[in-house]
Short mmCIF file of C-alpha atoms in Angstrom, two decimals:
data_model
loop_
_atom_site.label_atom_id
_atom_site.label_comp_id
_atom_site.label_asym_id
_atom_site.label_seq_id
_atom_site.Cartn_x
_atom_site.Cartn_y
_atom_site.Cartn_z
CA MET A 738 -16.60 59.94 29.34
CA SER A 739 -17.51 62.97 27.30
CA SER A 740 -20.81 63.61 25.64
CA SER A 741 -21.44 61.74 22.41
CA SER A 742 -22.19 63.21 19.04
CA LEU A 743 -25.72 62.79 17.75
CA PHE A 744 -24.05 63.07 14.39
CA THR A 745 -21.99 59.94 15.06
CA PHE A 746 -25.01 58.15 16.49
CA SER A 747 -27.10 58.86 13.40
CA LEU A 748 -24.34 57.57 11.15
CA LEU A 749 -24.05 54.27 12.96
CA LEU A 750 -27.80 53.95 13.36
CA PHE A 751 -28.37 54.21 9.63
CA ILE A 752 -25.71 51.54 9.09
CA ALA A 753 -27.50 49.26 11.51
CA PHE A 754 -30.87 49.93 9.90
CA LEU A 755 -29.30 48.88 6.62
CA LEU A 756 -29.21 45.36 8.01
CA PHE A 757 -32.93 45.08 7.67
CA SER A 758 -33.06 46.11 4.03
CA SER A 759 -30.21 43.84 2.94
CA SER A 760 -30.46 40.50 1.24
CA SER A 761 -28.99 38.86 4.33
CA ALA A 762 -31.80 40.06 6.57
CA THR A 763 -34.38 37.86 8.21
CA PRO A 764 -36.60 35.97 5.70
CA HIS A 765 -39.62 37.96 4.61
CA HIS A 766 -42.23 35.94 6.47
CA GLN A 767 -40.31 36.30 9.76
CA ARG A 768 -39.53 39.94 9.12
CA HIS A 769 -43.22 40.69 8.67
CA ARG A 770 -44.11 39.07 11.97
CA ARG A 771 -41.31 40.52 14.12
CA PHE A 772 -40.68 43.94 12.59
CA ALA A 773 -43.92 44.85 10.84
CA SER A 774 -44.30 48.06 12.87
CA HIS A 775 -40.94 49.44 11.71
CA ASN A 776 -40.10 50.81 8.27
CA TYR A 777 -36.34 50.31 8.22
CA ARG A 778 -35.91 51.46 4.66
CA ASP A 779 -37.55 54.78 5.55
CA ALA A 780 -35.35 55.07 8.65
CA PHE A 781 -32.29 54.40 6.51
CA THR A 782 -33.30 57.15 4.08
CA LYS A 783 -33.90 59.63 6.88
CA SER A 784 -30.60 58.77 8.54
CA ILE A 785 -28.71 59.79 5.41
CA LEU A 786 -30.92 62.86 5.10
CA PHE A 787 -29.84 63.79 8.63
CA PHE A 788 -26.41 64.68 7.27
CA GLU A 789 -27.92 67.39 5.09
CA GLY A 790 -29.47 68.91 8.18
CA GLN A 791 -26.03 69.07 9.81
CA ARG A 792 -24.29 70.78 6.90
CA SER A 793 -22.32 73.94 7.46
CA GLY A 794 -21.27 76.34 4.73
CA LYS A 795 -22.66 77.28 1.33
CA LEU A 796 -25.46 74.82 0.63
CA PRO A 797 -25.82 73.30 -2.85
CA SER A 798 -28.78 73.71 -5.17
CA ASN A 799 -29.81 70.08 -4.61
CA GLN A 800 -30.09 70.52 -0.83
CA ARG A 801 -33.21 68.52 0.09
CA LEU A 802 -33.83 70.09 3.49
CA ASN A 803 -34.75 73.52 2.22
CA TRP A 804 -35.39 74.94 5.68
CA ARG A 805 -31.62 74.94 6.14
CA LYS A 806 -29.74 77.92 4.66
CA ASP A 807 -26.10 78.98 4.28
CA SER A 808 -24.17 79.36 7.54
CA GLY A 809 -20.63 79.64 8.84
CA LEU A 810 -19.47 81.40 5.69
CA SER A 811 -16.65 83.17 7.52
CA ASP A 812 -15.31 80.10 9.29
CA GLY A 813 -11.52 80.20 9.38
CA LYS A 814 -11.30 83.90 8.61
CA ALA A 815 -9.87 84.59 12.07
CA MET A 816 -6.73 82.71 11.01
CA ASN A 817 -6.81 83.60 7.32
CA VAL A 818 -7.80 80.11 6.22
CA ASP A 819 -10.88 78.72 4.48
CA LEU A 820 -12.73 76.41 6.84
CA VAL A 821 -16.17 76.85 5.32
CA GLY A 822 -18.12 73.61 5.10
CA GLY A 823 -18.12 70.39 7.05
CA TYR A 824 -20.73 69.33 9.58
CA TYR A 825 -22.01 70.67 12.86
CA ASP A 826 -21.58 68.14 15.61
CA ALA A 827 -25.07 67.68 17.00
CA GLY A 828 -27.58 70.23 18.27
CA ASP A 829 -24.83 72.82 18.57
CA ASN A 830 -22.96 74.87 15.98
CA VAL A 831 -19.44 73.65 16.74
CA LYS A 832 -17.37 71.77 14.18
CA PHE A 833 -15.33 69.24 16.16
CA GLY A 834 -12.71 67.75 13.85
CA TYR A 835 -12.06 64.56 15.82
CA PRO A 836 -15.57 63.04 15.85
CA MET A 837 -16.28 64.48 12.39
CA ALA A 838 -13.30 62.58 10.99
CA PHE A 839 -14.37 59.37 12.75
CA THR A 840 -17.88 59.70 11.37
CA THR A 841 -16.44 60.22 7.90
CA THR A 842 -14.39 57.05 8.26
CA MET A 843 -17.39 55.03 9.38
CA LEU A 844 -19.72 56.43 6.74
CA SER A 845 -17.10 55.62 4.12
CA TRP A 846 -16.69 52.10 5.50
CA SER A 847 -20.43 51.52 5.24
CA VAL A 848 -20.45 52.65 1.60
CA ILE A 849 -17.41 50.50 0.80
CA GLU A 850 -18.91 47.35 2.31
CA PHE A 851 -22.64 47.82 1.76
CA GLY A 852 -22.98 50.42 -0.99
CA GLY A 853 -24.43 47.80 -3.29
CA LEU A 854 -27.41 47.48 -0.94
CA MET A 855 -28.07 51.21 -0.73
CA LYS A 856 -29.74 51.37 -4.14
CA GLY A 857 -31.23 54.82 -4.67
CA GLU A 858 -29.51 56.22 -1.58
CA LEU A 859 -25.97 55.39 -2.69
CA GLN A 860 -25.40 58.74 -4.39
CA ASN A 861 -26.74 60.59 -1.35
CA ALA A 862 -24.37 58.60 0.85
CA ARG A 863 -21.44 59.47 -1.41
CA GLU A 864 -22.40 63.14 -1.26
CA ALA A 865 -22.50 62.93 2.54
CA VAL A 866 -18.96 61.54 2.52
CA ARG A 867 -17.76 64.20 0.09
CA TRP A 868 -19.20 67.05 2.15
CA ALA A 869 -16.98 65.89 4.99
CA SER A 870 -13.89 64.97 2.95
CA ASP A 871 -13.94 68.34 1.15
CA TYR A 872 -13.80 70.00 4.55
CA LEU A 873 -11.02 67.73 5.79
CA LEU A 874 -8.98 68.64 2.72
CA LYS A 875 -9.34 72.30 3.70
CA ALA A 876 -8.42 71.54 7.31
CA THR A 877 -5.23 69.78 6.19
CA ALA A 878 -4.25 72.10 3.33
CA HIS A 879 -1.10 73.35 5.07
CA PRO A 880 1.68 70.78 5.73
CA ASP A 881 2.25 69.90 9.40
CA THR A 882 -0.87 71.79 10.45
CA ILE A 883 -4.45 70.60 10.94
CA TYR A 884 -7.34 72.82 11.91
CA VAL A 885 -9.28 70.69 14.37
CA GLN A 886 -12.16 72.82 15.62
CA VAL A 887 -14.27 75.82 14.71
CA GLY A 888 -16.36 77.34 17.49
CA ASP A 889 -16.12 77.90 21.23
CA ALA A 890 -18.09 75.00 22.69
CA ILE A 891 -18.59 76.60 26.11
CA LYS A 892 -20.08 79.79 24.69
CA ASP A 893 -21.90 77.96 21.92
CA HIS A 894 -23.62 75.60 24.34
CA ALA A 895 -24.82 78.56 26.38
CA CYS A 896 -26.93 79.67 23.41
CA TRP A 897 -29.63 77.81 21.52
CA GLU A 898 -29.44 79.25 18.03
CA ARG A 899 -29.96 78.17 14.47
CA PRO A 900 -26.67 77.99 12.54
CA GLU A 901 -27.99 80.70 10.24
CA ASP A 902 -28.44 83.05 13.22
CA MET A 903 -25.44 82.20 15.39
CA ASP A 904 -23.52 85.09 16.91
CA THR A 905 -21.14 83.11 19.13
CA PRO A 906 -17.36 83.21 18.52
CA ARG A 907 -16.05 81.10 15.62
CA THR A 908 -12.80 80.34 17.39
CA VAL A 909 -10.35 78.34 15.27
CA LEU A 910 -8.13 75.70 16.87
CA LYS A 911 -5.20 73.95 15.25
CA ILE A 912 -2.50 71.40 15.91
CA ASP A 913 1.01 71.56 14.49
CA LYS A 914 4.48 70.15 15.15
CA ASN A 915 4.86 72.37 18.23
CA ASN A 916 1.41 71.51 19.58
CA PRO A 917 0.74 68.00 18.28
CA GLY A 918 -2.50 66.09 18.20
CA THR A 919 -1.71 62.56 17.13
CA GLU A 920 -5.18 61.15 17.78
CA VAL A 921 -7.08 63.68 15.65
CA ALA A 922 -4.38 63.68 12.94
CA ALA A 923 -4.36 59.88 12.65
CA GLU A 924 -8.16 59.76 12.59
CA THR A 925 -8.20 62.43 9.89
CA ALA A 926 -5.76 60.34 7.86
CA ALA A 927 -8.05 57.33 8.29
CA ALA A 928 -11.04 59.37 7.12
CA LEU A 929 -9.25 60.63 4.01
CA ALA A 930 -7.98 57.14 3.17
CA ALA A 931 -11.41 55.55 3.64
CA ALA A 932 -13.09 58.28 1.60
CA SER A 933 -10.60 57.70 -1.21
CA LEU A 934 -11.98 54.17 -1.55
CA VAL A 935 -15.53 55.49 -1.84
CA PHE A 936 -14.57 57.53 -4.91
CA ARG A 937 -11.99 55.20 -6.45
CA ARG A 938 -14.30 54.06 -9.26
CA VAL A 939 -16.47 57.14 -9.69
CA ASP A 940 -13.95 60.01 -9.40
CA LYS A 941 -10.39 58.75 -9.75
CA ALA A 942 -8.75 62.18 -9.61
CA TYR A 943 -10.52 63.06 -6.36
CA SER A 944 -9.72 59.64 -4.92
CA LYS A 945 -6.01 60.11 -5.66
CA LEU A 946 -6.07 63.55 -4.05
CA LEU A 947 -7.61 62.09 -0.90
CA VAL A 948 -5.11 59.27 -0.59
CA ARG A 949 -2.13 61.57 -1.17
CA ARG A 950 -3.37 63.83 1.60
CA ALA A 951 -4.02 60.85 3.87
CA ILE A 952 -0.41 59.72 3.44
CA ARG A 953 0.91 63.17 4.35
CA VAL A 954 -1.39 63.59 7.33
CA PHE A 955 -0.55 60.17 8.74
CA SER A 956 3.16 60.93 8.47
CA PHE A 957 2.55 64.10 10.46
CA ALA A 958 0.52 62.20 13.07
CA ASP A 959 3.22 59.60 13.55
CA LYS A 960 6.20 61.97 13.50
CA TYR A 961 4.89 64.57 15.93
CA ARG A 962 3.31 62.60 18.75
CA GLY A 963 1.21 64.05 21.53
CA ALA A 964 -2.41 64.32 22.65
CA TYR A 965 -4.42 67.26 21.35
CA SER A 966 -6.47 67.16 24.53
CA ASN A 967 -3.34 68.26 26.39
CA GLY A 968 -2.48 71.38 24.41
CA LEU A 969 -6.11 72.27 23.68
CA LYS A 970 -7.62 70.91 26.88
CA LYS A 971 -9.69 73.95 27.84
CA TRP A 972 -11.29 73.97 24.38
CA VAL A 973 -11.90 70.30 23.64
CA CYS A 974 -12.59 68.92 27.14
CA PRO A 975 -14.94 67.64 28.41
CA PHE A 976 -16.49 67.38 24.95
CA TYR A 977 -14.05 65.28 22.93
CA CYS A 978 -11.06 64.63 25.15
CA ASP A 979 -8.99 61.64 24.15
CA PHE A 980 -9.43 59.22 27.03
CA SER A 981 -7.89 56.11 25.47
CA GLY A 982 -4.61 57.58 24.21
CA TYR A 983 -3.56 58.08 20.62
CA GLN A 984 -2.07 54.63 20.03
CA ASP A 985 -5.36 53.16 18.80
CA ASP A 986 -5.71 56.02 16.31
CA LEU A 987 -2.27 55.32 14.84
CA LEU A 988 -3.10 51.64 14.39
CA TRP A 989 -6.48 52.56 12.89
CA GLY A 990 -4.93 55.11 10.55
CA ALA A 991 -2.24 52.68 9.40
CA ALA A 992 -4.88 50.01 8.81
CA TRP A 993 -6.87 52.32 6.54
CA LEU A 994 -3.78 53.45 4.65
CA HIS A 995 -2.81 49.83 4.15
CA ARG A 996 -6.23 49.14 2.71
CA ALA A 997 -6.30 52.26 0.53
CA THR A 998 -2.75 52.07 -0.83
CA LYS A 999 -1.73 48.39 -0.58
CA ASN A 1000 1.70 49.86 0.11
CA PRO A 1001 3.80 47.32 2.05
CA THR A 1002 5.18 50.21 4.09
CA TYR A 1003 1.97 50.27 6.12
CA LEU A 1004 1.88 46.51 6.55
CA HIS A 1005 5.42 46.70 7.90
CA TYR A 1006 4.42 49.58 10.18
CA ILE A 1007 1.54 47.52 11.59
CA GLN A 1008 3.75 44.47 12.10
CA VAL A 1009 6.50 46.42 13.85
CA ASN A 1010 4.31 48.74 15.93
CA GLY A 1011 1.12 46.73 16.48
CA GLN A 1012 1.83 45.61 20.04
CA THR A 1013 3.16 49.02 21.07
CA LEU A 1014 -0.03 50.56 19.71
CA GLY A 1015 -2.22 48.25 21.79
CA ALA A 1016 -3.22 45.61 19.27
CA ASP A 1017 -3.22 42.93 22.00
CA GLU A 1018 -5.13 44.93 24.60
CA GLU A 1019 -8.46 43.48 25.67
CA ASP A 1020 -10.59 46.55 25.13
CA PHE A 1021 -13.90 45.63 23.56
CA THR A 1022 -15.64 49.01 23.27
CA PHE A 1023 -15.58 50.64 19.84
CA GLY A 1024 -16.36 54.31 19.28
CA TRP A 1025 -14.88 57.69 18.38
CA ASP A 1026 -12.42 57.52 21.29
CA ASN A 1027 -11.14 53.94 20.99
CA LYS A 1028 -10.60 52.29 17.60
CA HIS A 1029 -8.76 49.08 18.55
CA VAL A 1030 -11.78 46.88 17.81
CA GLY A 1031 -12.34 48.57 14.47
CA ALA A 1032 -8.69 48.18 13.50
CA ARG A 1033 -8.79 44.47 14.35
CA ILE A 1034 -11.90 43.87 12.27
CA LEU A 1035 -10.50 45.87 9.35
CA LEU A 1036 -7.13 44.09 9.42
CA SER A 1037 -8.91 40.75 9.75
CA LYS A 1038 -10.43 41.37 6.35
CA ALA A 1039 -6.96 41.65 4.85
CA PHE A 1040 -6.15 38.25 6.34
CA LEU A 1041 -9.47 36.53 5.60
CA VAL A 1042 -10.27 37.97 2.18
CA GLN A 1043 -6.94 39.14 0.74
CA ASN A 1044 -4.92 36.32 2.39
CA VAL A 1045 -2.37 38.67 3.97
CA GLN A 1046 -0.87 36.03 6.24
CA GLN A 1047 1.17 38.51 8.29
CA LEU A 1048 -2.09 39.73 9.82
CA HIS A 1049 -3.36 36.36 11.07
CA ASP A 1050 -3.15 37.46 14.71
CA TYR A 1051 -5.79 40.11 14.08
CA LYS A 1052 -8.30 37.40 13.22
CA SER A 1053 -7.70 35.87 16.66
CA GLN A 1054 -8.10 39.27 18.30
CA ALA A 1055 -11.30 39.93 16.36
CA ASP A 1056 -12.59 36.52 17.46
CA ASN A 1057 -11.90 37.46 21.08
CA PHE A 1058 -14.09 40.52 20.63
CA ILE A 1059 -16.89 38.40 19.20
CA CYS A 1060 -16.60 35.85 22.00
CA SER A 1061 -16.87 38.63 24.58
CA LEU A 1062 -20.33 39.46 23.23
CA ILE A 1063 -21.89 36.01 23.25
CA PRO A 1064 -23.51 34.89 26.52
CA GLY A 1065 -22.72 31.35 27.60
CA THR A 1066 -19.30 31.14 26.01
CA PRO A 1067 -16.18 30.81 28.22
CA TYR A 1068 -14.99 34.30 27.28
CA SER A 1069 -18.27 36.20 27.54
CA SER A 1070 -17.88 39.52 29.35
CA ALA A 1071 -20.49 41.81 27.80
CA LYS A 1072 -23.37 43.08 29.90
CA TYR A 1073 -26.98 43.16 28.69
CA THR A 1074 -30.09 44.80 30.09
CA PRO A 1075 -33.01 42.61 31.18
CA GLY A 1076 -34.56 43.34 27.78
CA GLY A 1077 -31.46 42.14 25.94
CA LEU A 1078 -29.80 45.43 24.97
CA LEU A 1079 -26.01 45.51 25.02
CA PHE A 1080 -24.85 47.78 27.84
CA LYS A 1081 -21.46 49.45 27.49
CA MET A 1082 -21.67 52.91 29.04
CA ASN A 1083 -23.98 54.94 31.23
CA ASP A 1084 -23.52 57.88 28.89
CA SER A 1085 -24.83 57.57 25.30
CA ASN A 1086 -24.95 53.79 25.32
CA SER A 1087 -26.80 53.58 22.00
CA GLN A 1088 -23.77 54.69 20.01
CA TYR A 1089 -21.87 51.64 21.26
CA VAL A 1090 -24.77 49.34 20.47
CA THR A 1091 -24.87 50.54 16.88
CA SER A 1092 -21.09 50.59 16.42
CA THR A 1093 -20.91 47.03 17.76
CA SER A 1094 -23.70 46.02 15.38
CA PHE A 1095 -21.69 47.34 12.46
CA MET A 1096 -18.62 45.41 13.59
CA LEU A 1097 -20.70 42.25 13.79
CA VAL A 1098 -22.19 42.46 10.31
CA SER A 1099 -18.91 43.51 8.72
CA TYR A 1100 -17.02 40.65 10.34
CA ALA A 1101 -19.81 38.25 9.40
CA LYS A 1102 -19.35 39.34 5.79
CA TYR A 1103 -15.60 38.70 5.90
CA LEU A 1104 -16.02 35.32 7.59
CA THR A 1105 -18.62 34.27 5.04
CA SER A 1106 -16.35 35.26 2.18
CA ALA A 1107 -13.50 33.18 3.62
CA LYS A 1108 -15.79 30.33 4.75
CA LYS A 1109 -14.52 30.68 8.30
CA PHE A 1110 -16.05 30.65 11.77
CA VAL A 1111 -15.36 32.01 15.24
CA THR A 1112 -14.25 29.57 17.93
CA CYS A 1113 -15.09 30.46 21.53
CA GLY A 1114 -13.64 27.63 23.57
CA SER A 1115 -15.59 24.55 22.46
CA THR A 1116 -18.33 26.67 20.88
CA ILE A 1117 -18.31 27.32 17.14
CA ILE A 1118 -19.97 30.59 16.10
CA ALA A 1119 -21.18 30.87 12.51
CA PRO A 1120 -21.46 34.23 10.69
CA LYS A 1121 -25.26 34.03 10.80
CA LYS A 1122 -25.09 34.17 14.61
CA LEU A 1123 -23.25 37.50 14.39
CA ARG A 1124 -25.94 38.89 12.09
CA ALA A 1125 -28.66 37.64 14.44
CA ILE A 1126 -27.09 39.44 17.41
CA ALA A 1127 -26.83 42.67 15.42
CA LYS A 1128 -30.44 42.42 14.26
CA LYS A 1129 -31.66 41.89 17.80
CA GLN A 1130 -29.78 44.95 19.02
CA VAL A 1131 -31.18 47.18 16.31
CA SER A 1132 -34.71 45.86 16.75
CA ILE A 1133 -34.52 46.83 20.44
CA LEU A 1134 -33.30 50.32 19.54
#
């Protein structure tokens, strides 16, 4: 497994911290006793602020981290395209399109579902989404071409430099119909579609632009199939190789386009291609490389909340994921440390803990709305149990 993005980790961590400032959190008297040493609201604020520290490009006048300055102003010039903007991945100065798009999708999802709880930070969260979606629009400006990386990771990682001072090559990588990259294209489509929902009520013109681009990019992803980590292997591996295949990304992308457009074309696509794209596979790890769990939870909402009966199987698949996490049930398979932390991977385990926590609270929200439960054999799991598991995981972190 490749290294994980601190950028992605921070995104999911701030989502998990949001649990503790929401109205559904532990009652105040219990919260004071168990979590008095942690200021989760402050952590939430700083997690959003983290995105400003990762910005590339021409910084705006309202930039709050004033120790950061403009950087990467010539990005894309080597190929006569404008790729200024976006986010650096972690402690390096590379812009990896695949994890950046995934992070954009997840940040958008958090705003869509929990924006009402963000209060004074909602506008900052929207701006964090827009900084990414503006860049993704640039990266997808040319039909049947997506610019998926800026920077040479090998050379970049050999130097420890501020973005403002970097002198490493700003190599530009792209995918096209001759050198496809279905996984990164489908994830980019998902990001654009999810971001369109963030701005649907506050900037309708921008929202429509995003969804139109998402439609075009998904069509490209589906039509020209192939793994970008094949054609661009020496550049993207071992950093963000696609280990799980691109099928999960296509299902994920179609799920987001179905949600953003309500176009029956995408529902039909999911019905016809779901099994081929791995909808029934028992893979219970959710992250930038494998989106099956996320797609199941997202499509379950359409069944539970919007009553899209054709997607009823995804509720069962989402339930299987939940049952895998709960010790003592017949279908439990998750591993936990002696201290109770979910253990998924030796490398960067925390990202999976936080992504799982987000799946739990999102699914709990959908179940509550539909007045439904999870059945694990003879055990009935209420939504509050899902929230309790998520809270425990974040408290350990």
